[in-house]
Coordinates of C-alpha atoms in Angstrom, one line a residue:
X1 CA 0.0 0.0 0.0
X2 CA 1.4 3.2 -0.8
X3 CA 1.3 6.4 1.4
X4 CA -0.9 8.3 -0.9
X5 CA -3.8 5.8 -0.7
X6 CA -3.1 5.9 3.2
X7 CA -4.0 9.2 3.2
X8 CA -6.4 9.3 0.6
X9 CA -8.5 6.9 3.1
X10 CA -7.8 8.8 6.2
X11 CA -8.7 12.1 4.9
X12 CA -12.2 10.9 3.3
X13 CA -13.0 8.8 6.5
X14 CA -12.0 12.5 8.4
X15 CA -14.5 13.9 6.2
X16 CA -17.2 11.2 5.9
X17 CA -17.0 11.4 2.3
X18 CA -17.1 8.3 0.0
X19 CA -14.9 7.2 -3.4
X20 CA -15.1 5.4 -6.6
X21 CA -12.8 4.7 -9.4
X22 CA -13.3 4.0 -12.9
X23 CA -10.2 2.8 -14.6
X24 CA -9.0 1.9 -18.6
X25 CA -5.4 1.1 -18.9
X26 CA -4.9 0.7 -14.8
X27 CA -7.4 -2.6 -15.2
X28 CA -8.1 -2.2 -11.2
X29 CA -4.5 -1.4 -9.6
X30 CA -5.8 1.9 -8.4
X31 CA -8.9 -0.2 -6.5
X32 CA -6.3 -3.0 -5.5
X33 CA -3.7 0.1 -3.3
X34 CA -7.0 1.9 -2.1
X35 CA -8.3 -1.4 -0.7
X36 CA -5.1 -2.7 0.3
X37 CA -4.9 0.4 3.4
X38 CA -7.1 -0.8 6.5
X39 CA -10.0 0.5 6.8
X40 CA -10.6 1.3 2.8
X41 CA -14.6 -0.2 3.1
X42 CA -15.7 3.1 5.7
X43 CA -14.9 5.1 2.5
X44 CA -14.3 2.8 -0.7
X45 CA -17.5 2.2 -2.8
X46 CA -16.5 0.1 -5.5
X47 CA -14.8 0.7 -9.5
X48 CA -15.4 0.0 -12.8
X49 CA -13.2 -1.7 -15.2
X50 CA -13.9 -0.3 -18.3
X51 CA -11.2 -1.5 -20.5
X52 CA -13.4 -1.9 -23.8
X53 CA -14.4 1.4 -25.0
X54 CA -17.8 0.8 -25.6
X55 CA -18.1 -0.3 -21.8
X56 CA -16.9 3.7 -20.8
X57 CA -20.2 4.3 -22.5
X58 CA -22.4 1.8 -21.6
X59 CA -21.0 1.2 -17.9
X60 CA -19.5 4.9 -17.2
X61 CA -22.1 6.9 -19.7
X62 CA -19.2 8.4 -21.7
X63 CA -20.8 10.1 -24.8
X64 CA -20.8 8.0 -27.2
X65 CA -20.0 10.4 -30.5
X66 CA -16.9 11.6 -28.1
X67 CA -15.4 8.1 -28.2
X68 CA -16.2 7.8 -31.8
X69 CA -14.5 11.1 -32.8
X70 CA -11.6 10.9 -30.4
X71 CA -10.8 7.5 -28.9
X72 CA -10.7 6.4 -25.4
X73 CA -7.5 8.3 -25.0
X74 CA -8.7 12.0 -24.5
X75 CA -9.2 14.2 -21.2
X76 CA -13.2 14.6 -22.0
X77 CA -13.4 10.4 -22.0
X78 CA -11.2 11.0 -18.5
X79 CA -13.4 13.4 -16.9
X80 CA -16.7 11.5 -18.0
X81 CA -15.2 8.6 -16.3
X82 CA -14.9 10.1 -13.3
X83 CA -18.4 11.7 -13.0
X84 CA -19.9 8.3 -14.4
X85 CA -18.5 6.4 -12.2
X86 CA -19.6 8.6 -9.4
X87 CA -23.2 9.1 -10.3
X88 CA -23.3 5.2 -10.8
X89 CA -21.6 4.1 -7.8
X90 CA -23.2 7.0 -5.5
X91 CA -19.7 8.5 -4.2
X92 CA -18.9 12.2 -3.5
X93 CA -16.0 11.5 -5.3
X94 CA -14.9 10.0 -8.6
X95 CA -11.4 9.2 -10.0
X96 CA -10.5 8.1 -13.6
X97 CA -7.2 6.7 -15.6
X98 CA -6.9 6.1 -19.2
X99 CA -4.4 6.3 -21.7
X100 CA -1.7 4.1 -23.5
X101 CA 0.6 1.6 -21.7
X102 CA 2.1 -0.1 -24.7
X103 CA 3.4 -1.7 -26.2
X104 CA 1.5 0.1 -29.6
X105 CA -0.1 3.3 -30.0
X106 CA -3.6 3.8 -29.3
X107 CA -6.3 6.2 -30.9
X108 CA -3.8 7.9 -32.4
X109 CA -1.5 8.5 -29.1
X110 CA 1.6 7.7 -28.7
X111 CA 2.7 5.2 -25.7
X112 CA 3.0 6.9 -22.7
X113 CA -0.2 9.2 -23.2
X114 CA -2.4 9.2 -20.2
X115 CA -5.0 11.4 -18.7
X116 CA -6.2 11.2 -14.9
X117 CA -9.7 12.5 -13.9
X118 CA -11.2 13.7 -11.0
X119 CA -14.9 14.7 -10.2
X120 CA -16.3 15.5 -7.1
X121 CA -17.8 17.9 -4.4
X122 CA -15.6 21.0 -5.3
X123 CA -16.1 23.7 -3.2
X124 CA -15.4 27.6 -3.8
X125 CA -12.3 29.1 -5.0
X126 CA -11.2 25.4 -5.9
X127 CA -10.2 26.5 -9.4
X128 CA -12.4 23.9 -11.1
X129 CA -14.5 24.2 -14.1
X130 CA -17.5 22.4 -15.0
X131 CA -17.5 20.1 -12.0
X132 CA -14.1 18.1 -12.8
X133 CA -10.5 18.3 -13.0
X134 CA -8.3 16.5 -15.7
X135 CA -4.2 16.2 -16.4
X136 CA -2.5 15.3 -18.8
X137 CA 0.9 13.3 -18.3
X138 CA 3.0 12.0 -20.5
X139 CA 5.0 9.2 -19.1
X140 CA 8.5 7.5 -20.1
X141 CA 8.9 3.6 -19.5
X142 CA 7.9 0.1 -20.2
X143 CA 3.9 -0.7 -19.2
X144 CA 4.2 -1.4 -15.9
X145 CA 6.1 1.8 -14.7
X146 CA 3.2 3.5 -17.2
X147 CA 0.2 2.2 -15.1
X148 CA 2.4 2.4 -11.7
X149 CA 3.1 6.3 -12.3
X150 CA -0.9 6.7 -13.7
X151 CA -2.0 4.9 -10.2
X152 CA 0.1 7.5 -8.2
X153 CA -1.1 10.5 -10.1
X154 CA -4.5 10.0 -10.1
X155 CA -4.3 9.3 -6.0
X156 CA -2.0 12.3 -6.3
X157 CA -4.9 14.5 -7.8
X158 CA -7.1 13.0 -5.4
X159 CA -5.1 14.3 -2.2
X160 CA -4.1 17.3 -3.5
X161 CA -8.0 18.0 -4.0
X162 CA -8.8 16.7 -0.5
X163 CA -5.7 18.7 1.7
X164 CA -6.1 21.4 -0.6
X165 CA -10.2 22.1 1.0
X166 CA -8.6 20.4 4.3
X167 CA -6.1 22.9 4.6
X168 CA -8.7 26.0 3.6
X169 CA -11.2 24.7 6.2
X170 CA -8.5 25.3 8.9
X171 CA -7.3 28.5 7.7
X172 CA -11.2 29.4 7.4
X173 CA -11.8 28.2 11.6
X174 CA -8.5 29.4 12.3
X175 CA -9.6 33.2 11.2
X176 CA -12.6 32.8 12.8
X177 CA -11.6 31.8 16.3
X178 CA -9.2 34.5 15.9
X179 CA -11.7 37.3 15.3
X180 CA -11.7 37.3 12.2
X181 CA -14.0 37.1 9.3

């Protein structure tokens, strides 16, 4: 288990808020480190392996003219993912991975090409637009560092979100038992 999904777990179960993943070129390894910390099922509400394209639309409700025009390998499919797989699991929040691992090209993308998603609760000020956050990386080595690094990032996006409204919350009640407004 890595320290990211430690604290990816900690600071939903803190917050009472609940997760779920949909994952392409990942095929479950970001499920497998969320659910390997203790304590993962207060918080963890399931994921979808949508490998197949036609399953990010029929499982995930990815347009289906997006996936046509563009492939599975584009940050609209990525953020879809992660607000499909939220409405259809009932989480507050929603992560998403898909891209190309190799060894070929995919849609058009070279190996190495992947986009992490995030959907969720967003709060003010949190700098998101329409709902979700994507990135875009663009990873160096063979397939399994590919799908390693995309597990990190997306948990990475993930608690970056979640300290990110932690830390503001503080700063908010900090002010406020300070006098301030």
């Amino acid at each position: 288990m890595s320290s990211g999904a430690t604290e990816v777990i900690r600071l939903l179960t803190v917050r009472g808020e609940t997760l779920a993943v949909a994952e392409s070129l990942t095929g479950g390894l970001v499920a497998a480190e969320l659910t390997s910390v203790p304590g993962a099922s207060k918080v963890f509400r399931g994921s979808v392996t949508a490998y197949a394209t036609e399953l990010k639309h029929r499982m995930l409700g990815v347009d289906a003219t997006l996936l046509a025009q563009r492939g599975a390998v584009d940050p609209q499919v990525a953020a879809e993912m992660a607000a499909g797989v939220r409405k259809v699991l009932g989480a507050d929040w929603g992560i998403a991975t898909t891209g190309v691992a190799g060894p070929e090209p995919q849609d058009g993308q070279p190996v190495g090409t992947v986009f992490v998603a995030l959907d969720g609760p967003f709060g003010p000020g949190s700098g998101s637009a329409g709902g979700g956050k994507v990135k875009p990386l663009r990873l160096n080595g063979d397939r399994t560092e590919i799908r390693m690094e995309s597990v990190r990032s997306v948990l990475a996006l993930l608690l970056k979100e979640l300290a990110g409204e932690q830390t503001g919350n503080e700063r908010a009640q900090d002010t406020e038992r300070n006098g301030g407004f």
